[in-house]
Amino acid sequence: MTVSFAPRVKVWDRTVRVLHWMLVLSVAIAWLTTLRFGDLHQPAGYVALAAVLLRTAWGCVGGRYARFRQFVRSPRATLAYLRRVSQRREARYIGHNPLGGWMILALMGCVSSLGLTGWLYTTDRFWGDALIGDLHHALAWALLGMIALHVAGVILASIRHRENLVRAMVDGSKPAAQPLDID
């Protein structure tokens, strides 16, 4: 009996993958250290912010699938994709799909806002400021909700397109394009 393996294509470069997992780890540490080991919370938050800043730069100058212009689609195209998802007729994308592209921007924006409010809270002007503290706390919960949506989207796309997207974010490759795939 012969086993046939579909050819794989390199999609996400090492920089994208390292920054992704650095962000995952630093956000997890920042979240977990709100309850204990608080001295790690602030450094973890700054590492998360640095990962977002580096990813932003890489999104402008990195390789094909790392660039924002490759995966951030118009709102109209994204809504059309969402309709196709609800009809179970969405195309498979080699890079990020339109919803994934906007989720990346939302996650990066939320982490940046968390980093900013966390830093502001350490300044003389905003030390102990209830509004900044409440905003930071609300952003943290919003980030947790977005992470849940992101993970659900990864699971849904993995099931619907019969591919392991977590593996792709580890080794950087995905099964090669099929006739109906979108680059």
Short mmCIF file of C-alpha atoms in Angstrom, two decimals:
data_model
loop_
_atom_site.label_atom_id
_atom_site.label_comp_id
_atom_site.label_asym_id
_atom_site.label_seq_id
_atom_site.Cartn_x
_atom_site.Cartn_y
_atom_site.Cartn_z
CA MET A 1 0.00 0.00 0.00
CA THR A 2 1.42 3.39 -0.96
CA VAL A 3 0.79 6.54 1.00
CA SER A 4 0.68 9.73 -1.00
CA PHE A 5 1.55 13.03 0.61
CA ALA A 6 0.40 16.29 -0.94
CA PRO A 7 3.28 18.62 -1.81
CA ARG A 8 3.70 21.51 0.59
CA VAL A 9 4.45 25.13 -0.16
CA LYS A 10 6.32 27.55 2.14
CA VAL A 11 3.91 30.22 3.33
CA TRP A 12 5.00 31.79 6.60
CA ASP A 13 8.65 32.66 7.01
CA ARG A 14 10.66 32.17 10.17
CA THR A 15 10.23 35.81 11.26
CA VAL A 16 6.42 35.61 11.08
CA ARG A 17 6.39 32.34 13.00
CA VAL A 18 8.85 33.43 15.70
CA LEU A 19 6.96 36.68 16.26
CA HIS A 20 3.63 34.82 16.35
CA TRP A 21 4.79 32.36 19.00
CA MET A 22 6.63 35.09 20.94
CA LEU A 23 3.35 37.01 21.05
CA VAL A 24 1.41 33.92 22.14
CA LEU A 25 3.87 33.19 24.93
CA SER A 26 4.23 36.76 26.16
CA VAL A 27 0.45 37.35 26.21
CA ALA A 28 -0.04 34.08 28.09
CA ILE A 29 2.60 35.06 30.64
CA ALA A 30 1.15 38.56 30.99
CA TRP A 31 -2.31 37.11 31.52
CA LEU A 32 -1.21 34.45 34.00
CA THR A 33 0.90 36.87 36.02
CA THR A 34 -2.08 39.08 36.81
CA LEU A 35 -2.90 36.54 39.52
CA ARG A 36 0.61 35.65 40.77
CA PHE A 37 4.20 36.51 39.98
CA GLY A 38 3.20 40.09 39.12
CA ASP A 39 6.82 41.12 38.60
CA LEU A 40 6.70 39.24 35.26
CA HIS A 41 3.53 40.97 34.05
CA GLN A 42 5.12 44.22 32.89
CA PRO A 43 8.12 42.66 31.08
CA ALA A 44 5.82 40.16 29.37
CA GLY A 45 3.61 43.03 28.24
CA TYR A 46 6.58 44.88 26.79
CA VAL A 47 7.73 41.74 24.96
CA ALA A 48 4.21 41.42 23.49
CA LEU A 49 4.31 45.07 22.42
CA ALA A 50 7.77 44.61 20.87
CA ALA A 51 6.51 41.55 18.96
CA VAL A 52 3.64 43.60 17.55
CA LEU A 53 5.92 46.47 16.58
CA LEU A 54 8.36 44.10 14.85
CA ARG A 55 5.49 42.29 13.12
CA THR A 56 4.15 45.64 11.91
CA ALA A 57 7.51 46.46 10.37
CA TRP A 58 7.76 42.97 8.86
CA GLY A 59 4.25 43.38 7.46
CA CYS A 60 5.61 46.24 5.37
CA VAL A 61 8.96 44.80 4.25
CA GLY A 62 8.77 41.03 4.78
CA GLY A 63 8.12 38.25 2.30
CA ARG A 64 5.03 37.80 0.16
CA TYR A 65 2.71 36.17 2.72
CA ALA A 66 3.99 38.34 5.58
CA ARG A 67 2.93 41.60 3.93
CA PHE A 68 -0.30 43.25 4.99
CA ARG A 69 -1.13 44.16 1.41
CA GLN A 70 -1.26 40.45 0.60
CA PHE A 71 -3.82 39.48 3.23
CA VAL A 72 -5.72 42.57 4.39
CA ARG A 73 -8.71 42.70 2.07
CA SER A 74 -11.35 45.39 1.68
CA PRO A 75 -14.37 45.36 3.99
CA ARG A 76 -16.56 44.43 1.00
CA ALA A 77 -14.36 41.44 0.12
CA THR A 78 -14.27 40.40 3.76
CA LEU A 79 -18.06 40.53 4.12
CA ALA A 80 -18.43 38.52 0.91
CA TYR A 81 -16.01 35.95 2.35
CA LEU A 82 -18.03 35.85 5.61
CA ARG A 83 -21.20 35.18 3.59
CA ARG A 84 -19.46 32.31 1.80
CA VAL A 85 -18.28 30.91 5.16
CA SER A 86 -21.87 30.95 6.45
CA GLN A 87 -22.91 29.08 3.28
CA ARG A 88 -19.98 26.64 3.70
CA ARG A 89 -18.64 27.65 0.28
CA GLU A 90 -15.57 29.72 1.17
CA ALA A 91 -12.40 29.46 -0.85
CA ARG A 92 -9.23 28.15 0.74
CA TYR A 93 -6.44 30.72 0.95
CA ILE A 94 -2.77 29.83 0.84
CA GLY A 95 -2.00 32.81 3.11
CA HIS A 96 -4.46 34.34 5.56
CA ASN A 97 -8.11 34.48 4.56
CA PRO A 98 -9.89 37.87 4.70
CA LEU A 99 -11.33 37.30 8.19
CA GLY A 100 -7.94 36.13 9.44
CA GLY A 101 -6.30 39.24 8.02
CA TRP A 102 -8.65 41.55 9.88
CA MET A 103 -8.29 39.47 13.05
CA ILE A 104 -4.52 39.94 12.88
CA LEU A 105 -5.00 43.71 12.71
CA ALA A 106 -7.50 43.64 15.59
CA LEU A 107 -5.22 41.51 17.76
CA MET A 108 -2.22 43.72 17.02
CA GLY A 109 -4.25 46.85 17.75
CA CYS A 110 -5.50 45.47 21.04
CA VAL A 111 -2.05 44.34 22.18
CA SER A 112 -0.65 47.76 21.23
CA SER A 113 -3.39 49.49 23.20
CA LEU A 114 -2.71 47.22 26.16
CA GLY A 115 0.99 48.06 25.97
CA LEU A 116 0.23 51.77 25.82
CA THR A 117 -2.23 51.76 28.72
CA GLY A 118 0.10 49.54 30.75
CA TRP A 119 2.95 51.94 30.18
CA LEU A 120 0.77 55.00 30.92
CA TYR A 121 -0.19 53.42 34.22
CA THR A 122 3.49 53.50 35.24
CA THR A 123 3.93 57.23 34.52
CA ASP A 124 3.63 59.94 37.15
CA ARG A 125 0.66 61.49 35.32
CA PHE A 126 -1.45 58.31 35.22
CA TRP A 127 -0.14 56.29 38.19
CA GLY A 128 -3.20 54.84 39.90
CA ASP A 129 -5.58 56.52 37.42
CA ALA A 130 -8.82 54.53 37.56
CA LEU A 131 -9.77 55.31 33.96
CA ILE A 132 -6.45 54.00 32.58
CA GLY A 133 -6.62 50.97 34.87
CA ASP A 134 -10.20 50.20 33.82
CA LEU A 135 -9.34 50.65 30.16
CA HIS A 136 -6.33 48.33 30.49
CA HIS A 137 -8.50 45.75 32.22
CA ALA A 138 -11.26 46.01 29.57
CA LEU A 139 -8.70 45.69 26.77
CA ALA A 140 -7.30 42.57 28.43
CA TRP A 141 -10.75 40.96 28.43
CA ALA A 142 -11.34 42.09 24.84
CA LEU A 143 -8.03 40.49 23.86
CA LEU A 144 -9.05 37.25 25.54
CA GLY A 145 -12.30 37.27 23.55
CA MET A 146 -10.44 37.96 20.30
CA ILE A 147 -8.00 35.14 21.05
CA ALA A 148 -10.96 32.79 21.52
CA LEU A 149 -12.40 33.90 18.17
CA HIS A 150 -9.00 33.53 16.51
CA VAL A 151 -8.54 29.99 17.82
CA ALA A 152 -12.11 29.11 16.78
CA GLY A 153 -11.39 30.46 13.29
CA VAL A 154 -8.20 28.42 13.05
CA ILE A 155 -10.07 25.28 14.12
CA LEU A 156 -12.93 25.95 11.69
CA ALA A 157 -10.61 26.63 8.74
CA SER A 158 -8.49 23.59 9.61
CA ILE A 159 -11.54 21.34 9.62
CA ARG A 160 -13.22 22.86 6.55
CA HIS A 161 -10.07 22.79 4.41
CA ARG A 162 -8.63 19.59 5.89
CA GLU A 163 -5.32 21.14 6.85
CA ASN A 164 -3.49 21.66 10.11
CA LEU A 165 -3.03 25.42 10.46
CA VAL A 166 -1.20 25.06 13.76
CA ARG A 167 1.37 22.86 12.02
CA ALA A 168 1.62 25.50 9.29
CA MET A 169 2.44 28.14 11.91
CA VAL A 170 5.14 25.83 13.30
CA ASP A 171 6.86 24.68 10.12
CA GLY A 172 5.73 27.50 7.83
CA SER A 173 4.25 25.31 5.11
CA LYS A 174 0.79 24.35 3.91
CA PRO A 175 -0.47 21.83 1.35
CA ALA A 176 0.03 23.21 -2.15
CA ALA A 177 -2.73 25.14 -3.86
CA GLN A 178 -5.78 23.38 -5.23
CA PRO A 179 -7.62 24.68 -8.32
CA LEU A 180 -10.08 26.79 -6.28
CA ASP A 181 -7.54 28.19 -3.82
CA ILE A 182 -6.75 31.87 -3.65
CA ASP A 183 -3.20 33.11 -3.38
#
